[in-house]
Amino acid sequence: MPDHAATAPETTWAARVAGALLCLAVAAIHVVDQGGITTTRDPYYVGVAYHVLEIVAVVTAVLLLLRLVRPGWLLATGVAVGPLLGYIFSRSSGLPDYSDDIGNWTETLGLVSLAVEGALLLLAAPAFVRSLRRRRS
């Protein structure tokens, strides 16, 4: 049974479904980008980060659909922010042992990813803040 304090009635079913679908889209984009579920990108730490992101995105979608909105929206914010930062760092200064994407700002899949993650961030961050305010009242 979900903890009542972790659910927020003001979070609509449509918002939770949209958040869940956006999380699943983030996971799918990263599976495609890495070349499949069983493939791990190089360098190894980037590949592991992709797998962690994909797993957390799916878990987050489930949490949102189960109305566990406070942890769901918190994780959804992370699912959005993590890859956004990864995109910026990998294309600007590069990452340790990973400079292949420096300057590659217009890659189609990367731009789709930015759009999905941006939409998720715009949905998740305010919803998480509302869930915190609800807890305090």
Short mmCIF file of N, CA, C and O in Angstrom, two decimals:
data_model
loop_
_atom_site.label_atom_id
_atom_site.label_comp_id
_atom_site.label_asym_id
_atom_site.label_seq_id
_atom_site.Cartn_x
_atom_site.Cartn_y
_atom_site.Cartn_z
N MET A 1 0.84 -1.18 0.00
CA MET A 1 0.00 0.00 0.00
C MET A 1 0.89 1.24 0.00
O MET A 1 1.77 1.36 0.84
N PRO A 2 0.69 2.18 -0.94
CA PRO A 2 1.53 3.36 -0.99
C PRO A 2 1.35 4.23 0.25
O PRO A 2 0.26 4.36 0.79
N ASP A 3 2.45 4.82 0.69
CA ASP A 3 2.44 5.76 1.80
C ASP A 3 1.70 7.01 1.36
O ASP A 3 2.05 7.63 0.36
N HIS A 4 0.67 7.41 2.12
CA HIS A 4 -0.13 8.58 1.74
C HIS A 4 0.74 9.83 1.63
O HIS A 4 0.51 10.67 0.76
N ALA A 5 1.76 9.95 2.45
CA ALA A 5 2.63 11.12 2.40
C ALA A 5 3.43 11.17 1.10
O ALA A 5 3.86 12.23 0.68
N ALA A 6 3.63 10.04 0.45
CA ALA A 6 4.41 10.01 -0.79
C ALA A 6 3.55 10.26 -2.02
O ALA A 6 4.05 10.38 -3.11
N THR A 7 2.22 10.28 -1.84
CA THR A 7 1.34 10.54 -2.97
C THR A 7 0.82 11.96 -2.89
O THR A 7 0.69 12.52 -1.81
N ALA A 8 0.56 12.54 -4.02
CA ALA A 8 0.06 13.91 -4.05
C ALA A 8 -1.18 13.96 -4.93
O ALA A 8 -1.08 13.75 -6.13
N PRO A 9 -2.35 14.22 -4.34
CA PRO A 9 -3.58 14.22 -5.13
C PRO A 9 -3.55 15.24 -6.27
O PRO A 9 -4.19 15.04 -7.28
N GLU A 10 -2.79 16.34 -6.11
CA GLU A 10 -2.78 17.34 -7.17
C GLU A 10 -1.99 16.90 -8.40
O GLU A 10 -2.04 17.53 -9.42
N THR A 11 -1.24 15.81 -8.28
CA THR A 11 -0.56 15.26 -9.44
C THR A 11 -1.56 14.42 -10.20
O THR A 11 -1.99 13.38 -9.73
N THR A 12 -1.92 14.88 -11.38
CA THR A 12 -2.97 14.21 -12.14
C THR A 12 -2.47 12.93 -12.77
O THR A 12 -1.27 12.73 -12.97
N TRP A 13 -3.43 12.09 -13.11
CA TRP A 13 -3.12 10.86 -13.81
C TRP A 13 -2.41 11.18 -15.12
O TRP A 13 -1.42 10.53 -15.47
N ALA A 14 -2.88 12.19 -15.85
CA ALA A 14 -2.27 12.55 -17.13
C ALA A 14 -0.81 12.98 -16.95
O ALA A 14 0.05 12.61 -17.75
N ALA A 15 -0.52 13.74 -15.91
CA ALA A 15 0.86 14.19 -15.66
C ALA A 15 1.74 12.99 -15.33
O ALA A 15 2.88 12.89 -15.81
N ARG A 16 1.23 12.07 -14.51
CA ARG A 16 2.02 10.89 -14.15
C ARG A 16 2.28 10.00 -15.36
O ARG A 16 3.38 9.50 -15.56
N VAL A 17 1.27 9.82 -16.21
CA VAL A 17 1.45 9.02 -17.42
C VAL A 17 2.43 9.70 -18.37
O VAL A 17 3.31 9.05 -18.93
N ALA A 18 2.29 11.01 -18.52
CA ALA A 18 3.22 11.75 -19.39
C ALA A 18 4.65 11.62 -18.86
O ALA A 18 5.59 11.37 -19.63
N GLY A 19 4.82 11.76 -17.55
CA GLY A 19 6.14 11.60 -16.95
C GLY A 19 6.69 10.21 -17.17
O GLY A 19 7.87 10.03 -17.51
N ALA A 20 5.85 9.20 -16.99
CA ALA A 20 6.27 7.81 -17.19
C ALA A 20 6.69 7.59 -18.65
O ALA A 20 7.73 6.97 -18.92
N LEU A 21 5.91 8.10 -19.58
CA LEU A 21 6.23 7.92 -21.00
C LEU A 21 7.52 8.65 -21.37
O LEU A 21 8.34 8.12 -22.14
N LEU A 22 7.72 9.83 -20.82
CA LEU A 22 8.96 10.56 -21.08
C LEU A 22 10.17 9.81 -20.51
O LEU A 22 11.22 9.74 -21.14
N CYS A 23 10.01 9.24 -19.31
CA CYS A 23 11.10 8.42 -18.74
C CYS A 23 11.42 7.23 -19.62
O CYS A 23 12.60 6.93 -19.88
N LEU A 24 10.39 6.56 -20.11
CA LEU A 24 10.61 5.42 -20.99
C LEU A 24 11.25 5.85 -22.31
O LEU A 24 12.09 5.13 -22.87
N ALA A 25 10.89 7.04 -22.78
CA ALA A 25 11.52 7.56 -24.00
C ALA A 25 13.00 7.84 -23.78
O ALA A 25 13.83 7.54 -24.65
N VAL A 26 13.35 8.40 -22.62
CA VAL A 26 14.77 8.63 -22.30
C VAL A 26 15.52 7.29 -22.32
O VAL A 26 16.60 7.18 -22.91
N ALA A 27 14.94 6.28 -21.70
CA ALA A 27 15.57 4.95 -21.68
C ALA A 27 15.74 4.42 -23.10
O ALA A 27 16.82 3.94 -23.47
N ALA A 28 14.69 4.50 -23.90
CA ALA A 28 14.73 3.96 -25.27
C ALA A 28 15.78 4.68 -26.12
O ALA A 28 16.53 4.04 -26.88
N ILE A 29 15.85 5.99 -26.00
CA ILE A 29 16.83 6.78 -26.76
C ILE A 29 18.24 6.32 -26.42
O ILE A 29 19.09 6.16 -27.30
N HIS A 30 18.50 6.08 -25.14
CA HIS A 30 19.85 5.68 -24.74
C HIS A 30 20.16 4.23 -25.11
O HIS A 30 21.31 3.91 -25.42
N VAL A 31 19.15 3.37 -25.14
CA VAL A 31 19.37 2.01 -25.63
C VAL A 31 19.75 2.06 -27.12
O VAL A 31 20.70 1.39 -27.55
N VAL A 32 19.03 2.86 -27.89
CA VAL A 32 19.35 3.01 -29.31
C VAL A 32 20.74 3.58 -29.49
O VAL A 32 21.54 3.09 -30.30
N ASP A 33 21.07 4.61 -28.73
CA ASP A 33 22.37 5.28 -28.86
C ASP A 33 23.53 4.35 -28.52
O ASP A 33 24.60 4.44 -29.13
N GLN A 34 23.34 3.46 -27.58
CA GLN A 34 24.44 2.56 -27.21
C GLN A 34 24.50 1.33 -28.09
O GLN A 34 25.44 0.55 -27.99
N GLY A 35 23.49 1.13 -28.94
CA GLY A 35 23.54 0.00 -29.86
C GLY A 35 22.81 -1.24 -29.38
O GLY A 35 23.04 -2.33 -29.88
N GLY A 36 21.93 -1.11 -28.41
CA GLY A 36 21.14 -2.24 -27.91
C GLY A 36 21.28 -2.42 -26.42
O GLY A 36 22.16 -1.83 -25.79
N ILE A 37 20.41 -3.24 -25.87
CA ILE A 37 20.37 -3.44 -24.42
C ILE A 37 21.62 -4.15 -23.91
O ILE A 37 22.13 -3.83 -22.85
N THR A 38 22.14 -5.08 -24.67
CA THR A 38 23.28 -5.86 -24.20
C THR A 38 24.63 -5.24 -24.55
O THR A 38 25.67 -5.78 -24.17
N THR A 39 24.61 -4.13 -25.26
CA THR A 39 25.86 -3.46 -25.64
C THR A 39 26.24 -2.44 -24.57
O THR A 39 25.37 -1.79 -24.00
N THR A 40 27.52 -2.30 -24.32
CA THR A 40 28.01 -1.29 -23.39
C THR A 40 28.94 -0.36 -24.15
O THR A 40 29.89 -0.81 -24.78
N ARG A 41 28.64 0.93 -24.10
CA ARG A 41 29.46 1.93 -24.78
C ARG A 41 30.85 2.01 -24.18
O ARG A 41 31.05 1.69 -23.02
N ASP A 42 31.77 2.51 -24.99
CA ASP A 42 33.11 2.83 -24.51
C ASP A 42 33.21 4.33 -24.29
O ASP A 42 32.60 5.09 -25.04
N PRO A 43 33.94 4.78 -23.33
CA PRO A 43 34.62 4.01 -22.30
C PRO A 43 33.61 3.34 -21.36
O PRO A 43 32.44 3.72 -21.31
N TYR A 44 34.09 2.38 -20.63
CA TYR A 44 33.25 1.53 -19.81
C TYR A 44 32.34 2.32 -18.86
O TYR A 44 31.16 2.01 -18.72
N TYR A 45 32.88 3.37 -18.22
CA TYR A 45 32.06 4.12 -17.25
C TYR A 45 30.88 4.81 -17.94
O TYR A 45 29.82 4.98 -17.34
N VAL A 46 31.05 5.21 -19.19
CA VAL A 46 29.94 5.82 -19.93
C VAL A 46 28.89 4.75 -20.21
O VAL A 46 27.68 4.99 -20.05
N GLY A 47 29.33 3.56 -20.60
CA GLY A 47 28.39 2.46 -20.83
C GLY A 47 27.62 2.08 -19.59
O GLY A 47 26.40 1.87 -19.64
N VAL A 48 28.31 2.04 -18.46
CA VAL A 48 27.63 1.73 -17.19
C VAL A 48 26.63 2.84 -16.85
O VAL A 48 25.51 2.56 -16.43
N ALA A 49 27.01 4.09 -17.08
CA ALA A 49 26.10 5.20 -16.81
C ALA A 49 24.84 5.09 -17.67
O ALA A 49 23.73 5.36 -17.21
N TYR A 50 25.00 4.68 -18.93
CA TYR A 50 23.83 4.47 -19.79
C TYR A 50 22.92 3.40 -19.20
O TYR A 50 21.70 3.59 -19.13
N HIS A 51 23.49 2.27 -18.79
CA HIS A 51 22.67 1.18 -18.23
C HIS A 51 21.97 1.63 -16.94
O HIS A 51 20.79 1.33 -16.75
N VAL A 52 22.68 2.35 -16.09
CA VAL A 52 22.06 2.84 -14.85
C VAL A 52 20.91 3.78 -15.19
O VAL A 52 19.81 3.68 -14.62
N LEU A 53 21.13 4.71 -16.12
CA LEU A 53 20.08 5.64 -16.53
C LEU A 53 18.86 4.88 -17.05
O LEU A 53 17.72 5.19 -16.67
N GLU A 54 19.07 3.90 -17.89
CA GLU A 54 17.96 3.15 -18.46
C GLU A 54 17.16 2.42 -17.39
O GLU A 54 15.92 2.45 -17.40
N ILE A 55 17.84 1.81 -16.44
CA ILE A 55 17.16 1.08 -15.36
C ILE A 55 16.40 2.06 -14.47
O ILE A 55 15.23 1.84 -14.15
N VAL A 56 17.04 3.14 -14.08
CA VAL A 56 16.38 4.14 -13.22
C VAL A 56 15.18 4.75 -13.94
O VAL A 56 14.14 4.99 -13.32
N ALA A 57 15.29 4.99 -15.23
CA ALA A 57 14.17 5.56 -15.99
C ALA A 57 12.96 4.63 -15.97
O ALA A 57 11.83 5.08 -15.79
N VAL A 58 13.19 3.34 -16.13
CA VAL A 58 12.08 2.37 -16.10
C VAL A 58 11.48 2.27 -14.70
O VAL A 58 10.26 2.28 -14.53
N VAL A 59 12.33 2.20 -13.69
CA VAL A 59 11.84 2.17 -12.30
C VAL A 59 11.04 3.42 -11.99
O VAL A 59 9.98 3.36 -11.36
N THR A 60 11.51 4.56 -12.46
CA THR A 60 10.81 5.83 -12.22
C THR A 60 9.44 5.82 -12.88
O THR A 60 8.45 6.26 -12.27
N ALA A 61 9.36 5.31 -14.09
CA ALA A 61 8.06 5.22 -14.76
C ALA A 61 7.09 4.38 -13.94
O ALA A 61 5.92 4.76 -13.77
N VAL A 62 7.56 3.28 -13.41
CA VAL A 62 6.70 2.41 -12.58
C VAL A 62 6.26 3.16 -11.32
O VAL A 62 5.08 3.11 -10.94
N LEU A 63 7.19 3.85 -10.66
CA LEU A 63 6.83 4.60 -9.44
C LEU A 63 5.74 5.64 -9.73
O LEU A 63 4.80 5.78 -8.96
N LEU A 64 5.88 6.34 -10.85
CA LEU A 64 4.86 7.35 -11.19
C LEU A 64 3.51 6.71 -11.45
O LEU A 64 2.48 7.23 -11.01
N LEU A 65 3.51 5.58 -12.13
CA LEU A 65 2.24 4.91 -12.42
C LEU A 65 1.61 4.30 -11.17
O LEU A 65 0.39 4.16 -11.10
N LEU A 66 2.44 3.97 -10.18
CA LEU A 66 1.93 3.43 -8.91
C LEU A 66 1.55 4.54 -7.92
O LEU A 66 1.24 4.24 -6.77
N ARG A 67 1.62 5.77 -8.35
CA ARG A 67 1.27 6.95 -7.54
C ARG A 67 2.27 7.20 -6.41
O ARG A 67 1.94 7.87 -5.43
N LEU A 68 3.47 6.71 -6.52
CA LEU A 68 4.53 7.04 -5.56
C LEU A 68 5.23 8.28 -6.11
O LEU A 68 6.35 8.24 -6.60
N VAL A 69 4.50 9.40 -6.03
CA VAL A 69 4.89 10.57 -6.80
C VAL A 69 6.10 11.31 -6.25
O VAL A 69 6.89 11.83 -7.03
N ARG A 70 6.26 11.39 -4.96
CA ARG A 70 7.42 12.13 -4.44
C ARG A 70 8.72 11.49 -4.89
O ARG A 70 9.55 12.15 -5.52
N PRO A 71 8.94 10.20 -4.63
CA PRO A 71 10.18 9.59 -5.15
C PRO A 71 10.18 9.53 -6.68
O PRO A 71 11.23 9.66 -7.31
N GLY A 72 9.01 9.35 -7.26
CA GLY A 72 8.93 9.28 -8.72
C GLY A 72 9.36 10.57 -9.39
O GLY A 72 10.17 10.58 -10.31
N TRP A 73 8.83 11.70 -8.90
CA TRP A 73 9.18 12.99 -9.51
C TRP A 73 10.63 13.37 -9.20
O TRP A 73 11.30 13.99 -10.02
N LEU A 74 11.13 13.00 -8.03
CA LEU A 74 12.53 13.26 -7.72
C LEU A 74 13.44 12.50 -8.69
O LEU A 74 14.36 13.08 -9.29
N LEU A 75 13.17 11.21 -8.87
CA LEU A 75 13.98 10.42 -9.79
C LEU A 75 13.79 10.89 -11.24
O LEU A 75 14.76 10.92 -12.02
N ALA A 76 12.59 11.29 -11.60
CA ALA A 76 12.34 11.79 -12.96
C ALA A 76 13.17 13.05 -13.23
O ALA A 76 13.69 13.22 -14.33
N THR A 77 13.30 13.89 -12.22
CA THR A 77 14.15 15.08 -12.37
C THR A 77 15.59 14.66 -12.64
O THR A 77 16.25 15.20 -13.52
N GLY A 78 16.07 13.65 -11.92
CA GLY A 78 17.41 13.13 -12.15
C GLY A 78 17.56 12.47 -13.52
O GLY A 78 18.60 12.62 -14.18
N VAL A 79 16.53 11.75 -13.96
CA VAL A 79 16.55 11.11 -15.28
C VAL A 79 16.65 12.17 -16.37
O VAL A 79 17.26 11.93 -17.42
N ALA A 80 16.11 13.34 -16.13
CA ALA A 80 16.20 14.44 -17.10
C ALA A 80 17.54 15.16 -17.01
O ALA A 80 18.20 15.41 -18.02
N VAL A 81 17.96 15.51 -15.79
CA VAL A 81 19.16 16.34 -15.61
C VAL A 81 20.44 15.57 -15.93
O VAL A 81 21.35 16.13 -16.56
N GLY A 82 20.54 14.33 -15.54
CA GLY A 82 21.76 13.55 -15.75
C GLY A 82 22.20 13.53 -17.21
O GLY A 82 23.33 13.93 -17.53
N PRO A 83 21.33 13.08 -18.12
CA PRO A 83 21.75 13.06 -19.52
C PRO A 83 21.93 14.44 -20.14
O PRO A 83 22.74 14.63 -21.03
N LEU A 84 21.15 15.43 -19.66
CA LEU A 84 21.37 16.80 -20.14
C LEU A 84 22.79 17.26 -19.83
O LEU A 84 23.48 17.81 -20.69
N LEU A 85 23.23 17.02 -18.61
CA LEU A 85 24.60 17.39 -18.23
C LEU A 85 25.62 16.56 -19.01
O LEU A 85 26.65 17.09 -19.45
N GLY A 86 25.35 15.29 -19.19
CA GLY A 86 26.24 14.44 -19.97
C GLY A 86 26.40 14.94 -21.40
O GLY A 86 27.50 14.95 -21.96
N TYR A 87 25.30 15.37 -21.99
CA TYR A 87 25.32 15.92 -23.35
C TYR A 87 26.20 17.17 -23.40
O TYR A 87 27.06 17.31 -24.28
N ILE A 88 25.99 18.07 -22.46
CA ILE A 88 26.75 19.32 -22.43
C ILE A 88 28.24 19.05 -22.24
O ILE A 88 29.09 19.57 -22.98
N PHE A 89 28.59 18.23 -21.26
CA PHE A 89 30.01 17.95 -20.99
C PHE A 89 30.66 17.17 -22.13
O PHE A 89 31.80 17.46 -22.50
N SER A 90 29.96 16.18 -22.68
CA SER A 90 30.58 15.36 -23.73
C SER A 90 30.80 16.15 -25.01
O SER A 90 31.71 15.83 -25.78
N ARG A 91 30.01 17.19 -25.23
CA ARG A 91 30.15 17.96 -26.46
C ARG A 91 30.98 19.23 -26.29
O ARG A 91 31.43 19.80 -27.26
N SER A 92 31.18 19.66 -25.06
CA SER A 92 32.00 20.86 -24.84
C SER A 92 33.44 20.47 -24.53
O SER A 92 34.27 20.39 -25.42
N SER A 93 33.72 20.18 -23.30
CA SER A 93 35.09 19.86 -22.89
C SER A 93 35.44 18.39 -23.09
O SER A 93 36.60 18.01 -23.07
N GLY A 94 34.44 17.56 -23.30
CA GLY A 94 34.66 16.12 -23.39
C GLY A 94 34.68 15.50 -22.00
O GLY A 94 34.65 16.21 -20.99
N LEU A 95 34.71 14.21 -21.96
CA LEU A 95 34.76 13.45 -20.71
C LEU A 95 36.07 12.67 -20.68
O LEU A 95 36.67 12.46 -21.73
N PRO A 96 36.51 12.26 -19.51
CA PRO A 96 37.77 11.48 -19.46
C PRO A 96 37.72 10.27 -20.40
O PRO A 96 36.76 9.51 -20.39
N ASP A 97 38.73 10.15 -21.23
CA ASP A 97 38.85 9.05 -22.19
C ASP A 97 37.70 9.01 -23.20
O ASP A 97 37.43 7.98 -23.80
N TYR A 98 37.00 10.13 -23.38
CA TYR A 98 35.87 10.17 -24.31
C TYR A 98 35.78 11.57 -24.92
O TYR A 98 35.24 12.49 -24.30
N SER A 99 36.31 11.68 -26.10
CA SER A 99 36.28 12.99 -26.78
C SER A 99 35.61 12.90 -28.14
O SER A 99 35.62 13.88 -28.89
N ASP A 100 35.01 11.76 -28.46
CA ASP A 100 34.40 11.55 -29.78
C ASP A 100 33.31 12.56 -30.12
O ASP A 100 33.11 12.89 -31.28
N ASP A 101 32.58 13.03 -29.12
CA ASP A 101 31.43 13.91 -29.39
C ASP A 101 31.72 15.39 -29.21
O ASP A 101 30.80 16.21 -29.33
N ILE A 102 32.96 15.77 -28.94
CA ILE A 102 33.27 17.19 -28.77
C ILE A 102 32.86 17.94 -30.04
O ILE A 102 33.23 17.57 -31.15
N GLY A 103 32.04 18.97 -29.85
CA GLY A 103 31.56 19.78 -30.97
C GLY A 103 30.39 19.20 -31.74
O GLY A 103 29.86 19.85 -32.64
N ASN A 104 29.93 18.02 -31.40
CA ASN A 104 28.85 17.35 -32.13
C ASN A 104 27.49 17.74 -31.55
O ASN A 104 26.75 16.91 -31.05
N TRP A 105 27.17 19.02 -31.64
CA TRP A 105 25.96 19.57 -31.00
C TRP A 105 24.68 19.26 -31.76
O TRP A 105 23.59 19.39 -31.21
N THR A 106 24.76 18.89 -33.04
CA THR A 106 23.54 18.75 -33.85
C THR A 106 23.21 17.31 -34.23
O THR A 106 22.41 17.09 -35.14
N GLU A 107 23.77 16.35 -33.55
CA GLU A 107 23.42 14.95 -33.79
C GLU A 107 21.92 14.77 -33.58
O GLU A 107 21.36 15.17 -32.55
N THR A 108 21.26 14.17 -34.54
CA THR A 108 19.79 14.05 -34.50
C THR A 108 19.29 13.37 -33.23
O THR A 108 18.40 13.89 -32.55
N LEU A 109 19.84 12.21 -32.90
CA LEU A 109 19.38 11.50 -31.70
C LEU A 109 19.66 12.31 -30.44
O LEU A 109 18.87 12.32 -29.50
N GLY A 110 20.78 13.03 -30.42
CA GLY A 110 21.10 13.89 -29.28
C GLY A 110 20.09 15.02 -29.12
O GLY A 110 19.68 15.34 -28.00
N LEU A 111 19.65 15.60 -30.24
CA LEU A 111 18.67 16.68 -30.17
C LEU A 111 17.30 16.16 -29.73
O LEU A 111 16.60 16.81 -28.95
N VAL A 112 16.94 14.97 -30.20
CA VAL A 112 15.69 14.34 -29.75
C VAL A 112 15.77 14.09 -28.25
O VAL A 112 14.83 14.36 -27.50
N SER A 113 16.92 13.58 -27.82
CA SER A 113 17.12 13.32 -26.39
C SER A 113 16.99 14.60 -25.58
O SER A 113 16.33 14.62 -24.53
N LEU A 114 17.59 15.68 -26.06
CA LEU A 114 17.48 16.97 -25.34
C LEU A 114 16.04 17.42 -25.24
O LEU A 114 15.62 17.92 -24.18
N ALA A 115 15.27 17.26 -26.29
CA ALA A 115 13.87 17.67 -26.27
C ALA A 115 13.07 16.85 -25.25
O ALA A 115 12.29 17.40 -24.46
N VAL A 116 13.27 15.54 -25.25
CA VAL A 116 12.55 14.66 -24.33
C VAL A 116 12.96 14.96 -22.88
O VAL A 116 12.11 15.09 -22.00
N GLU A 117 14.26 15.10 -22.65
CA GLU A 117 14.75 15.36 -21.29
C GLU A 117 14.31 16.75 -20.81
O GLU A 117 13.97 16.92 -19.64
N GLY A 118 14.30 17.72 -21.72
CA GLY A 118 13.83 19.05 -21.36
C GLY A 118 12.36 19.04 -20.97
O GLY A 118 11.96 19.65 -19.98
N ALA A 119 11.55 18.34 -21.75
CA ALA A 119 10.12 18.23 -21.42
C ALA A 119 9.93 17.53 -20.09
O ALA A 119 9.10 17.95 -19.26
N LEU A 120 10.69 16.48 -19.86
CA LEU A 120 10.59 15.76 -18.59
C LEU A 120 10.99 16.65 -17.42
O LEU A 120 10.32 16.67 -16.39
N LEU A 121 12.05 17.41 -17.59
CA LEU A 121 12.48 18.32 -16.52
C LEU A 121 11.41 19.37 -16.22
O LEU A 121 11.12 19.66 -15.06
N LEU A 122 10.82 19.93 -17.27
CA LEU A 122 9.77 20.94 -17.08
C LEU A 122 8.53 20.37 -16.39
O LEU A 122 7.81 21.09 -15.71
N LEU A 123 8.28 19.10 -16.56
CA LEU A 123 7.15 18.44 -15.90
C LEU A 123 7.52 17.99 -14.49
O LEU A 123 6.76 18.21 -13.54
N ALA A 124 8.69 17.37 -14.34
CA ALA A 124 9.04 16.71 -13.08
C ALA A 124 9.46 17.65 -11.97
O ALA A 124 9.04 17.47 -10.82
N ALA A 125 10.27 18.63 -12.27
CA ALA A 125 10.78 19.52 -11.21
C ALA A 125 9.65 20.25 -10.48
O ALA A 125 9.60 20.21 -9.24
N PRO A 126 8.73 20.90 -11.19
CA PRO A 126 7.63 21.55 -10.46
C PRO A 126 6.73 20.57 -9.71
O PRO A 126 6.25 20.86 -8.62
N ALA A 127 6.52 19.39 -10.29
CA ALA A 127 5.68 18.38 -9.62
C ALA A 127 6.35 17.91 -8.33
O ALA A 127 5.68 17.72 -7.31
N PHE A 128 7.67 17.75 -8.36
CA PHE A 128 8.38 17.35 -7.15
C PHE A 128 8.28 18.45 -6.09
O PHE A 128 8.01 18.16 -4.92
N VAL A 129 8.47 19.69 -6.48
CA VAL A 129 8.37 20.82 -5.53
C VAL A 129 6.96 20.87 -4.93
O VAL A 129 6.80 21.05 -3.72
N ARG A 130 5.93 20.66 -5.77
CA ARG A 130 4.56 20.64 -5.25
C ARG A 130 4.37 19.51 -4.24
O ARG A 130 3.69 19.68 -3.24
N SER A 131 4.99 18.36 -4.50
CA SER A 131 4.85 17.25 -3.57
C SER A 131 5.50 17.55 -2.23
O SER A 131 5.03 17.11 -1.19
N LEU A 132 6.57 18.32 -2.25
CA LEU A 132 7.22 18.73 -0.99
C LEU A 132 6.35 19.72 -0.23
O LEU A 132 6.23 19.65 0.98
N ARG A 133 5.77 20.65 -0.95
CA ARG A 133 4.89 21.64 -0.30
C ARG A 133 3.67 20.96 0.30
O ARG A 133 3.23 21.33 1.38
N ARG A 134 3.14 19.97 -0.38
CA ARG A 134 1.98 19.23 0.10
C ARG A 134 2.33 18.53 1.43
O ARG A 134 1.53 18.47 2.34
N ARG A 135 3.56 18.03 1.51
CA ARG A 135 4.01 17.31 2.71
C ARG A 135 4.06 18.26 3.90
O ARG A 135 3.74 17.87 5.03
N ARG A 136 4.51 19.49 3.68
CA ARG A 136 4.66 20.45 4.77
C ARG A 136 3.31 20.98 5.26
O ARG A 136 3.20 21.43 6.37
N SER A 137 2.28 20.95 4.40
CA SER A 137 0.99 21.49 4.86
C SER A 137 0.21 20.51 5.70
O SER A 137 0.45 19.42 5.85
#
